[in-house]
């Protein structure tokens, strides 16, 4: 039948009156989450955890509600991470970039020269770059999260310019890009990135 939020809440309250245990608080938290009230959902989920700290679903749900409440702060953190990671790449600084790697995640990337995808790792920093960047800026960054707040997809645009090391000719750079970040027990780590030239724009050279 049609959803009846009021009746659903009444049934949960009756369950709570019969047995003051974690399941009823977890159910009530889900009810408020379905209404978009994640602060109330988190408050109730924490009560369920107080009853049963050993039961993992309660902790997982609490993390989801907490992340949804703090989505704006998490988004800012991820934007900062993306910019810092890109600065590390353009400056050949693996020590900084390594903060965003996870030992069990292969970072697969596709460059803006539209060459095949490959694994981006420490070895990628050992290759002598053919270009020198004059400027590299990222703008119009947008973030979308998975329902469980464990995965984030960032989309953005890049523009700037570079010169070949054996030439003084400046090349205008204009691309769009995306990246996938995963929330792990070690924090947010990068899993995938992809770049492609904008219309009438140029990416990095083939070699």
Coordinates of N, CA and C in Angstrom, one line a residue:
X1 N 0.8 -1.2 0.0 CA 0.0 0.0 0.0 C 0.9 1.3 0.0
X2 N 0.2 2.4 0.1 CA 0.9 3.7 0.2 C 1.6 3.8 1.5
X3 N 2.8 4.5 1.5 CA 3.5 4.7 2.7 C 2.7 5.6 3.7
X4 N 2.8 5.2 4.9 CA 2.1 6.0 6.0 C 3.1 6.2 7.1
X5 N 3.8 7.4 7.0 CA 4.8 7.7 7.9 C 4.4 7.7 9.4
X6 N 3.2 8.3 9.6 CA 2.7 8.4 11.0 C 2.4 7.1 11.6
X7 N 1.8 6.2 10.8 CA 1.5 4.8 11.3 C 2.8 4.1 11.6
X8 N 3.7 4.2 10.7 CA 5.0 3.5 10.9 C 5.7 3.9 12.2
X9 N 5.6 5.2 12.5 CA 6.2 5.7 13.7 C 5.5 5.2 14.9
X10 N 4.1 5.1 14.8 CA 3.3 4.6 16.0 C 3.7 3.1 16.2
X11 N 3.9 2.3 15.2 CA 4.3 0.9 15.4 C 5.7 0.8 16.1
X12 N 6.6 1.7 15.7 CA 7.9 1.7 16.3 C 7.9 2.1 17.8
X13 N 7.0 3.0 18.1 CA 6.9 3.4 19.5 C 6.2 2.3 20.3
X14 N 5.3 1.6 19.7 CA 4.7 0.4 20.4 C 5.7 -0.6 20.7
X15 N 6.6 -0.9 19.7 CA 7.7 -1.8 19.9 C 8.6 -1.4 21.0
X16 N 8.9 -0.1 21.1 CA 9.7 0.4 22.1 C 9.1 0.2 23.5
X17 N 7.8 0.4 23.6 CA 7.1 0.2 24.9 C 7.2 -1.2 25.3
X18 N 7.2 -2.1 24.4 CA 7.2 -3.6 24.8 C 8.6 -4.0 25.1
X19 N 9.6 -3.4 24.4 CA 11.0 -3.8 24.7 C 11.9 -2.6 24.4
X20 N 12.5 -2.1 25.4 CA 13.4 -0.9 25.3 C 14.8 -1.4 24.9
X21 N 14.9 -1.7 23.6 CA 16.2 -2.3 23.1 C 16.7 -1.5 21.8
X22 N 17.8 -2.0 21.3 CA 18.4 -1.2 20.2 C 17.6 -1.3 18.9
X23 N 16.9 -2.3 18.6 CA 16.3 -2.4 17.3 C 15.2 -1.3 17.1
X24 N 14.5 -1.0 18.1 CA 13.5 0.0 18.0 C 14.1 1.4 17.7
X25 N 15.2 1.7 18.4 CA 15.9 3.0 18.1 C 16.5 3.0 16.7
X26 N 17.0 1.9 16.3 CA 17.6 1.8 14.9 C 16.4 2.0 13.9
X27 N 15.3 1.4 14.1 CA 14.2 1.6 13.2 C 13.7 3.0 13.2
X28 N 13.6 3.6 14.4 CA 13.2 5.0 14.5 C 14.2 5.9 13.7
X29 N 15.5 5.6 13.9 CA 16.5 6.4 13.2 C 16.3 6.3 11.7
X30 N 16.0 5.1 11.2 CA 15.8 4.9 9.7 C 14.6 5.7 9.3
X31 N 13.6 5.8 10.1 CA 12.4 6.6 9.8 C 12.7 8.0 9.6
X32 N 13.5 8.6 10.6 CA 13.9 10.0 10.4 C 14.8 10.2 9.3
X33 N 15.7 9.3 9.0 CA 16.6 9.4 7.9 C 15.8 9.4 6.5
X34 N 14.7 8.7 6.5 CA 13.9 8.7 5.2 C 13.2 10.0 5.0
X35 N 13.1 10.8 6.1 CA 12.4 12.1 6.1 C 13.5 13.2 5.9
X36 N 14.8 12.8 5.9 CA 15.9 13.7 5.7 C 16.3 14.4 6.9
X37 N 15.8 14.0 8.1 CA 16.2 14.5 9.4 C 17.4 13.7 9.9
X38 N 18.6 13.9 9.4 CA 19.7 13.1 9.8 C 20.3 13.4 11.2
X39 N 20.0 14.6 11.7 CA 20.4 14.9 13.1 C 19.7 14.1 14.1
X40 N 18.3 14.0 13.9 CA 17.5 13.1 14.8 C 17.8 11.7 14.6
X41 N 18.1 11.3 13.3 CA 18.5 9.9 13.0 C 19.7 9.5 13.7
X42 N 20.8 10.4 13.7 CA 22.0 10.1 14.4 C 21.8 10.0 15.9
X43 N 21.0 10.9 16.5 CA 20.7 10.9 17.9 C 20.1 9.5 18.3
X44 N 19.2 9.0 17.5 CA 18.6 7.7 17.9 C 19.5 6.5 17.6
X45 N 20.3 6.6 16.5 CA 21.2 5.5 16.2 C 22.3 5.4 17.3
X46 N 22.7 6.5 17.9 CA 23.7 6.5 19.0 C 23.0 5.8 20.2
X47 N 21.7 5.9 20.4 CA 21.1 5.2 21.5 C 21.1 3.7 21.3
X48 N 20.9 3.3 20.0 CA 21.0 1.9 19.7 C 22.4 1.4 19.9
X49 N 23.4 2.2 19.6 CA 24.8 1.8 19.9 C 25.0 1.6 21.4
X50 N 24.4 2.5 22.2 CA 24.6 2.4 23.6 C 24.1 1.1 24.2
X51 N 23.0 0.5 23.5 CA 22.5 -0.8 23.9 C 23.4 -1.9 23.4
X52 N 23.9 -1.7 22.2 CA 24.7 -2.8 21.6 C 25.9 -2.3 20.8
X53 N 26.9 -2.0 21.5 CA 28.1 -1.5 20.8 C 28.7 -2.5 19.9
X54 N 28.4 -3.8 20.1 CA 29.0 -4.9 19.3 C 28.3 -5.1 18.0
X55 N 27.2 -4.5 17.8 CA 26.4 -4.8 16.6 C 26.8 -3.8 15.5
X56 N 27.5 -4.2 14.5 CA 28.0 -3.4 13.4 C 27.0 -2.5 12.6
X57 N 25.8 -3.0 12.3 CA 24.9 -2.2 11.5 C 24.6 -0.9 12.2
X58 N 24.5 -0.8 13.5 CA 24.2 0.4 14.2 C 25.4 1.4 14.0
X59 N 26.6 1.0 14.1 CA 27.7 1.8 13.9 C 27.8 2.3 12.5
X60 N 27.5 1.5 11.5 CA 27.6 1.9 10.1 C 26.6 2.9 9.8
X61 N 25.3 2.7 10.3 CA 24.3 3.7 10.1 C 24.6 5.0 10.7
X62 N 25.2 5.0 11.9 CA 25.6 6.2 12.6 C 26.6 7.0 11.8
X63 N 27.5 6.3 11.2 CA 28.6 6.9 10.4 C 27.9 7.6 9.1
X64 N 26.9 6.9 8.6 CA 26.2 7.5 7.4 C 25.5 8.8 7.8
X65 N 24.8 8.7 8.9 CA 24.0 9.9 9.3 C 24.9 11.1 9.7
X66 N 26.0 10.7 10.3 CA 27.0 11.8 10.7 C 27.6 12.4 9.5
X67 N 27.9 11.6 8.4 CA 28.5 12.1 7.2 C 27.5 13.0 6.5
X68 N 26.2 12.6 6.5 CA 25.2 13.4 5.8 C 25.0 14.8 6.5
X69 N 25.1 14.8 7.8 CA 25.0 16.0 8.5 C 26.2 16.9 8.2
X70 N 27.4 16.3 8.0 CA 28.6 17.1 7.8 C 29.0 17.1 6.3
X71 N 28.1 16.9 5.4 CA 28.4 16.8 4.0 C 29.2 18.0 3.5
X72 N 28.8 19.2 3.9 CA 29.5 20.4 3.4 C 30.9 20.4 3.8
X73 N 31.2 20.0 5.1 CA 32.6 20.0 5.5 C 33.4 18.9 4.8
X74 N 32.8 17.8 4.6 CA 33.5 16.7 3.9 C 33.8 17.1 2.5
X75 N 32.8 17.8 1.8 CA 33.0 18.3 0.5 C 34.2 19.2 0.4
X76 N 34.3 20.1 1.4 CA 35.4 21.1 1.4 C 36.8 20.3 1.5
X77 N 36.7 19.3 2.4 CA 38.0 18.5 2.6 C 38.4 17.8 1.3
X78 N 37.4 17.2 0.6 CA 37.7 16.5 -0.6 C 38.2 17.5 -1.7
X79 N 37.6 18.7 -1.8 CA 38.1 19.6 -2.8 C 39.6 20.0 -2.5
X80 N 39.8 20.2 -1.2 CA 41.2 20.5 -0.8 C 42.2 19.4 -1.1
X81 N 41.7 18.1 -0.9 CA 42.5 17.0 -1.2 C 42.8 16.9 -2.7
X82 N 41.8 17.2 -3.5 CA 41.9 17.1 -5.0 C 43.0 18.1 -5.5
X83 N 42.9 19.3 -5.0 CA 43.8 20.3 -5.4 C 45.2 20.0 -4.9
X84 N 45.3 19.5 -3.7 CA 46.7 19.2 -3.2 C 47.3 18.1 -3.9
X85 N 46.5 17.1 -4.2 CA 47.0 15.9 -5.0 C 47.4 16.3 -6.4
X86 N 46.7 17.2 -7.0 CA 47.0 17.6 -8.4 C 48.3 18.5 -8.3
X87 N 48.4 19.4 -7.3 CA 49.6 20.2 -7.2 C 50.9 19.2 -7.0
X88 N 50.7 18.2 -6.2 CA 51.8 17.2 -6.0 C 52.2 16.6 -7.3
X89 N 51.2 16.3 -8.2 CA 51.5 15.6 -9.5 C 52.3 16.6 -10.4
X90 N 51.8 17.8 -10.5 CA 52.4 18.8 -11.4 C 53.8 19.2 -10.9
X91 N 54.0 19.1 -9.6 CA 55.3 19.5 -9.0 C 56.2 18.2 -8.8
X92 N 55.8 17.1 -9.2 CA 56.6 15.8 -9.1 C 56.9 15.6 -7.6
X93 N 55.9 15.7 -6.7 CA 56.1 15.6 -5.3 C 55.4 14.3 -4.8
X94 N 56.0 13.2 -4.9 CA 55.4 12.0 -4.5 C 55.1 11.9 -3.0
X95 N 55.9 12.4 -2.2 CA 55.7 12.4 -0.7 C 54.4 13.0 -0.3
X96 N 54.0 14.1 -0.9 CA 52.7 14.7 -0.7 C 51.6 13.9 -1.3
X97 N 51.8 13.4 -2.5 CA 50.7 12.6 -3.2 C 50.4 11.3 -2.4
X98 N 51.5 10.7 -1.8 CA 51.3 9.4 -1.2 C 50.3 9.5 0.0
X99 N 50.0 10.7 0.5 CA 49.0 10.8 1.6 C 47.6 10.4 1.1
X100 N 47.4 10.4 -0.2 CA 46.1 10.1 -0.8 C 46.0 8.8 -1.4
X101 N 47.0 8.0 -1.2 CA 47.0 6.6 -1.7 C 46.6 5.6 -0.6
X102 N 46.1 4.5 -1.0 CA 45.7 3.4 -0.1 C 46.5 2.1 -0.6
X103 N 47.1 1.4 0.3 CA 47.9 0.2 -0.1 C 47.1 -0.9 -0.8
X104 N 45.8 -0.9 -0.6 CA 44.9 -1.9 -1.3 C 44.1 -1.4 -2.4
X105 N 44.4 -0.1 -2.8 CA 43.6 0.5 -3.9 C 44.6 0.9 -5.1
X106 N 44.3 0.4 -6.3 CA 45.0 0.8 -7.4 C 44.4 2.1 -8.0
X107 N 45.2 3.1 -8.1 CA 44.7 4.4 -8.7 C 44.8 4.3 -10.2
X108 N 43.7 4.1 -10.9 CA 43.6 4.0 -12.3 C 43.3 5.4 -12.9
X109 N 44.1 5.8 -13.9 CA 43.9 7.1 -14.4 C 43.9 7.1 -15.9
X110 N 43.3 8.1 -16.5 CA 43.3 8.4 -18.0 C 43.7 9.8 -18.2
X111 N 44.8 10.0 -18.9 CA 45.3 11.4 -19.1 C 44.5 12.1 -20.2
X112 N 44.7 13.4 -20.2 CA 44.0 14.3 -21.1 C 44.5 14.2 -22.6
X113 N 45.5 13.4 -22.8 CA 45.9 13.1 -24.2 C 45.2 11.9 -24.8
X114 N 44.2 11.4 -24.0 CA 43.3 10.3 -24.4 C 44.0 9.0 -24.7
X115 N 45.2 8.8 -24.0 CA 45.9 7.6 -24.1 C 45.2 6.5 -23.3
X116 N 45.6 5.2 -23.4 CA 44.9 4.2 -22.6 C 45.0 4.4 -21.1
X117 N 44.1 3.9 -20.3 CA 44.1 4.0 -18.9 C 45.3 3.2 -18.3
X118 N 45.8 3.6 -17.2 CA 47.0 3.0 -16.6 C 47.0 3.2 -15.1
X119 N 47.8 2.4 -14.4 CA 47.9 2.6 -12.9 C 48.9 3.7 -12.6
X120 N 48.4 4.7 -11.8 CA 49.2 5.8 -11.4 C 49.7 5.5 -10.0
X121 N 51.1 5.5 -9.9 CA 51.7 5.1 -8.6 C 53.0 5.8 -8.5
X122 N 53.8 5.4 -7.5 CA 55.1 6.0 -7.2 C 56.0 6.0 -8.5
X123 N 55.9 4.9 -9.3 CA 56.7 4.8 -10.5 C 56.4 5.9 -11.5
X124 N 55.2 6.4 -11.4 CA 54.8 7.5 -12.4 C 55.6 8.8 -12.1
X125 N 56.1 8.9 -10.9 CA 56.8 10.1 -10.5 C 58.3 10.0 -10.9
X126 N 58.7 8.8 -11.3 CA 60.1 8.6 -11.7 C 60.3 8.9 -13.2
X127 N 59.3 9.2 -13.9 CA 59.4 9.5 -15.3 C 59.7 11.0 -15.5
X128 N 60.7 11.3 -16.3 CA 61.1 12.7 -16.6 C 60.0 13.3 -17.4
X129 N 59.3 14.4 -16.9 CA 58.2 15.0 -17.7 C 58.8 15.8 -18.9
X130 N 58.0 15.7 -20.0 CA 58.4 16.4 -21.2 C 58.0 17.9 -21.2
X131 N 57.2 18.3 -20.2 CA 56.7 19.7 -20.2 C 57.0 20.3 -18.9
X132 N 56.9 21.6 -18.9 CA 57.0 22.4 -17.7 C 55.7 23.3 -17.6
X133 N 55.1 23.2 -16.5 CA 53.8 23.9 -16.3 C 54.1 25.4 -15.9
X134 N 53.5 26.3 -16.7 CA 53.5 27.7 -16.3 C 52.3 28.0 -15.3
X135 N 51.2 27.3 -15.5 CA 50.0 27.5 -14.7 C 49.1 26.3 -14.8
X136 N 48.5 25.9 -13.7 CA 47.5 24.9 -13.7 C 46.5 25.2 -12.6
X137 N 45.2 25.5 -13.1 CA 44.2 25.9 -12.2 C 43.0 24.9 -12.3
X138 N 42.4 24.6 -11.2 CA 41.1 23.8 -11.2 C 40.0 24.7 -10.7
X139 N 38.8 24.5 -11.4 CA 37.7 25.4 -11.1 C 36.4 24.6 -11.3
X140 N 35.3 25.2 -10.8 CA 33.9 24.7 -10.9 C 33.9 23.2 -10.5
X141 N 34.4 23.0 -9.3 CA 34.4 21.7 -8.7 C 33.0 21.3 -8.1
X142 N 32.5 20.1 -8.5 CA 31.2 19.6 -8.0 C 31.5 18.2 -7.4
X143 N 30.7 17.9 -6.3 CA 30.8 16.6 -5.7 C 29.5 15.9 -5.5
X144 N 29.4 14.6 -5.9 CA 28.3 13.8 -5.6 C 28.7 12.6 -4.8
X145 N 27.9 12.2 -3.8 CA 28.2 11.1 -2.9 C 27.3 9.9 -3.2
X146 N 27.8 8.7 -2.9 CA 26.9 7.5 -2.9 C 26.0 7.6 -1.7
X147 N 24.9 6.8 -1.7 CA 24.0 6.9 -0.6 C 24.6 6.5 0.7
X148 N 25.6 5.7 0.8 CA 26.2 5.3 2.1 C 27.4 6.3 2.4
X149 N 27.6 7.3 1.6 CA 28.6 8.4 1.9 C 30.0 7.8 1.9
X150 N 30.2 6.6 1.3 CA 31.6 6.0 1.3 C 32.3 6.3 0.0
X151 N 31.6 6.8 -1.0 CA 32.3 7.1 -2.3 C 31.8 8.5 -2.8
X152 N 32.8 9.2 -3.3 CA 32.5 10.5 -3.8 C 33.1 10.7 -5.2
X153 N 32.3 11.3 -6.1 CA 32.7 11.5 -7.4 C 32.9 13.0 -7.6
X154 N 34.1 13.5 -7.9 CA 34.3 14.9 -8.1 C 34.4 15.2 -9.6
X155 N 33.8 16.3 -10.1 CA 33.9 16.7 -11.4 C 34.5 18.2 -11.4
X156 N 35.3 18.5 -12.4 CA 35.9 19.8 -12.3 C 36.5 20.2 -13.7
X157 N 37.0 21.4 -13.8 CA 37.7 21.8 -15.1 C 39.1 22.3 -14.8
X158 N 40.0 22.1 -15.7 CA 41.3 22.5 -15.5 C 41.8 23.4 -16.7
X159 N 42.5 24.5 -16.4 CA 43.0 25.3 -17.4 C 44.4 25.9 -17.0
X160 N 45.2 26.2 -18.0 CA 46.5 26.7 -17.7 C 47.3 26.7 -18.9
X161 N 48.6 26.6 -18.8 CA 49.5 26.5 -19.9 C 50.8 25.8 -19.6
X162 N 51.5 25.3 -20.6 CA 52.8 24.6 -20.4 C 53.7 24.9 -21.6
X163 N 54.9 24.6 -21.4 CA 55.9 24.6 -22.5 C 56.7 23.3 -22.5
X164 N 57.1 22.9 -23.7 CA 57.9 21.8 -23.9 C 59.3 22.2 -23.4
X165 N 60.0 21.2 -22.8 CA 61.4 21.5 -22.3 C 62.4 21.9 -23.4
X166 N 62.1 21.4 -24.6 CA 63.1 21.8 -25.7 C 62.5 22.9 -26.5
X167 N 61.5 23.6 -26.0 CA 60.9 24.7 -26.8 C 60.4 25.8 -25.9
X168 N 60.3 27.0 -26.4 CA 59.7 28.1 -25.7 C 58.3 28.3 -26.0
X169 N 57.7 27.5 -26.9 CA 56.3 27.7 -27.3 C 55.3 27.4 -26.2
X170 N 54.5 28.3 -25.9 CA 53.5 28.1 -24.8 C 52.3 27.4 -25.4
X171 N 51.8 26.4 -24.7 CA 50.6 25.6 -25.1 C 49.5 25.9 -24.1
X172 N 48.3 26.4 -24.6 CA 47.2 26.6 -23.7 C 46.5 25.3 -23.4
X173 N 46.2 25.1 -22.1 CA 45.7 23.8 -21.6 C 44.2 24.1 -21.2
X174 N 43.3 23.2 -21.6 CA 41.9 23.4 -21.2 C 41.2 22.0 -21.3
X175 N 40.9 21.5 -20.1 CA 40.3 20.1 -20.0 C 39.1 20.1 -19.0
X176 N 38.4 19.0 -19.0 CA 37.5 18.7 -18.0 C 38.0 17.4 -17.3
X177 N 37.7 17.2 -16.0 CA 38.2 16.0 -15.4 C 37.2 15.5 -14.3
X178 N 37.5 14.3 -13.8 CA 36.7 13.7 -12.8 C 37.6 12.8 -12.0
X179 N 37.2 12.5 -10.7 CA 38.0 11.6 -9.9 C 37.0 10.9 -8.9
X180 N 37.4 9.7 -8.5 CA 36.6 9.0 -7.5 C 37.4 8.8 -6.3
X181 N 36.8 9.2 -5.1 CA 37.5 9.0 -3.8 C 36.7 8.1 -2.9
X182 N 37.4 7.3 -2.1 CA 36.7 6.3 -1.3 C 37.1 6.5 0.2
X183 N 36.0 6.5 1.0 CA 36.3 6.7 2.5 C 36.7 5.4 3.1
X184 N 37.9 5.3 3.5 CA 38.5 4.1 4.1 C 38.8 4.3 5.6
X185 N 39.3 3.2 6.2 CA 39.6 3.3 7.6 C 40.9 4.2 7.8
X186 N 41.5 4.6 6.7 CA 42.7 5.5 6.7 C 42.3 6.9 6.2
X187 N 41.0 7.1 6.0 CA 40.6 8.4 5.5 C 40.2 8.3 4.0
X188 N 39.9 9.5 3.4 CA 39.6 9.5 2.0 C 40.8 9.3 1.1
X189 N 40.7 8.3 0.2 CA 41.8 7.9 -0.7 C 41.3 7.9 -2.1
X190 N 42.2 8.3 -3.1 CA 41.8 8.4 -4.5 C 41.8 7.0 -5.1
X191 N 40.8 6.7 -6.0 CA 40.8 5.4 -6.6 C 40.8 5.5 -8.2
X192 N 40.3 6.6 -8.7 CA 40.2 6.8 -10.1 C 40.2 8.2 -10.5
X193 N 40.8 8.5 -11.7 CA 40.8 9.9 -12.2 C 40.8 9.8 -13.7
X194 N 40.1 10.8 -14.4 CA 40.1 10.8 -15.8 C 40.0 12.2 -16.3
X195 N 40.7 12.5 -17.4 CA 40.8 13.8 -18.0 C 40.5 13.7 -19.5
X196 N 39.9 14.8 -20.1 CA 39.7 14.9 -21.5 C 39.6 16.4 -21.9
X197 N 40.2 16.7 -23.1 CA 40.2 18.1 -23.5 C 38.8 18.7 -23.7
X198 N 38.6 19.9 -23.4 CA 37.3 20.6 -23.7 C 37.2 20.8 -25.2
X199 N 36.0 21.2 -25.7 CA 35.9 21.5 -27.1 C 36.9 22.6 -27.4
X200 N 37.6 22.4 -28.5 CA 38.6 23.4 -29.0 C 39.7 23.6 -27.9
X201 N 39.9 22.7 -27.0 CA 40.9 22.8 -26.0 C 42.0 21.7 -26.2
X202 N 43.1 21.8 -25.5 CA 44.2 20.9 -25.6 C 44.5 20.3 -24.2
X203 N 44.9 19.0 -24.2 CA 45.3 18.4 -22.9 C 46.9 18.4 -22.9
X204 N 47.4 17.4 -22.2 CA 48.8 17.2 -22.2 C 49.3 16.5 -23.5
X205 N 50.5 16.6 -23.9 CA 51.0 15.9 -25.1 C 51.0 14.4 -25.0
X206 N 51.1 13.8 -26.2 CA 51.1 12.3 -26.2 C 52.4 11.8 -25.6
X207 N 53.5 12.5 -25.8 CA 54.7 12.0 -25.2 C 55.6 13.2 -24.9

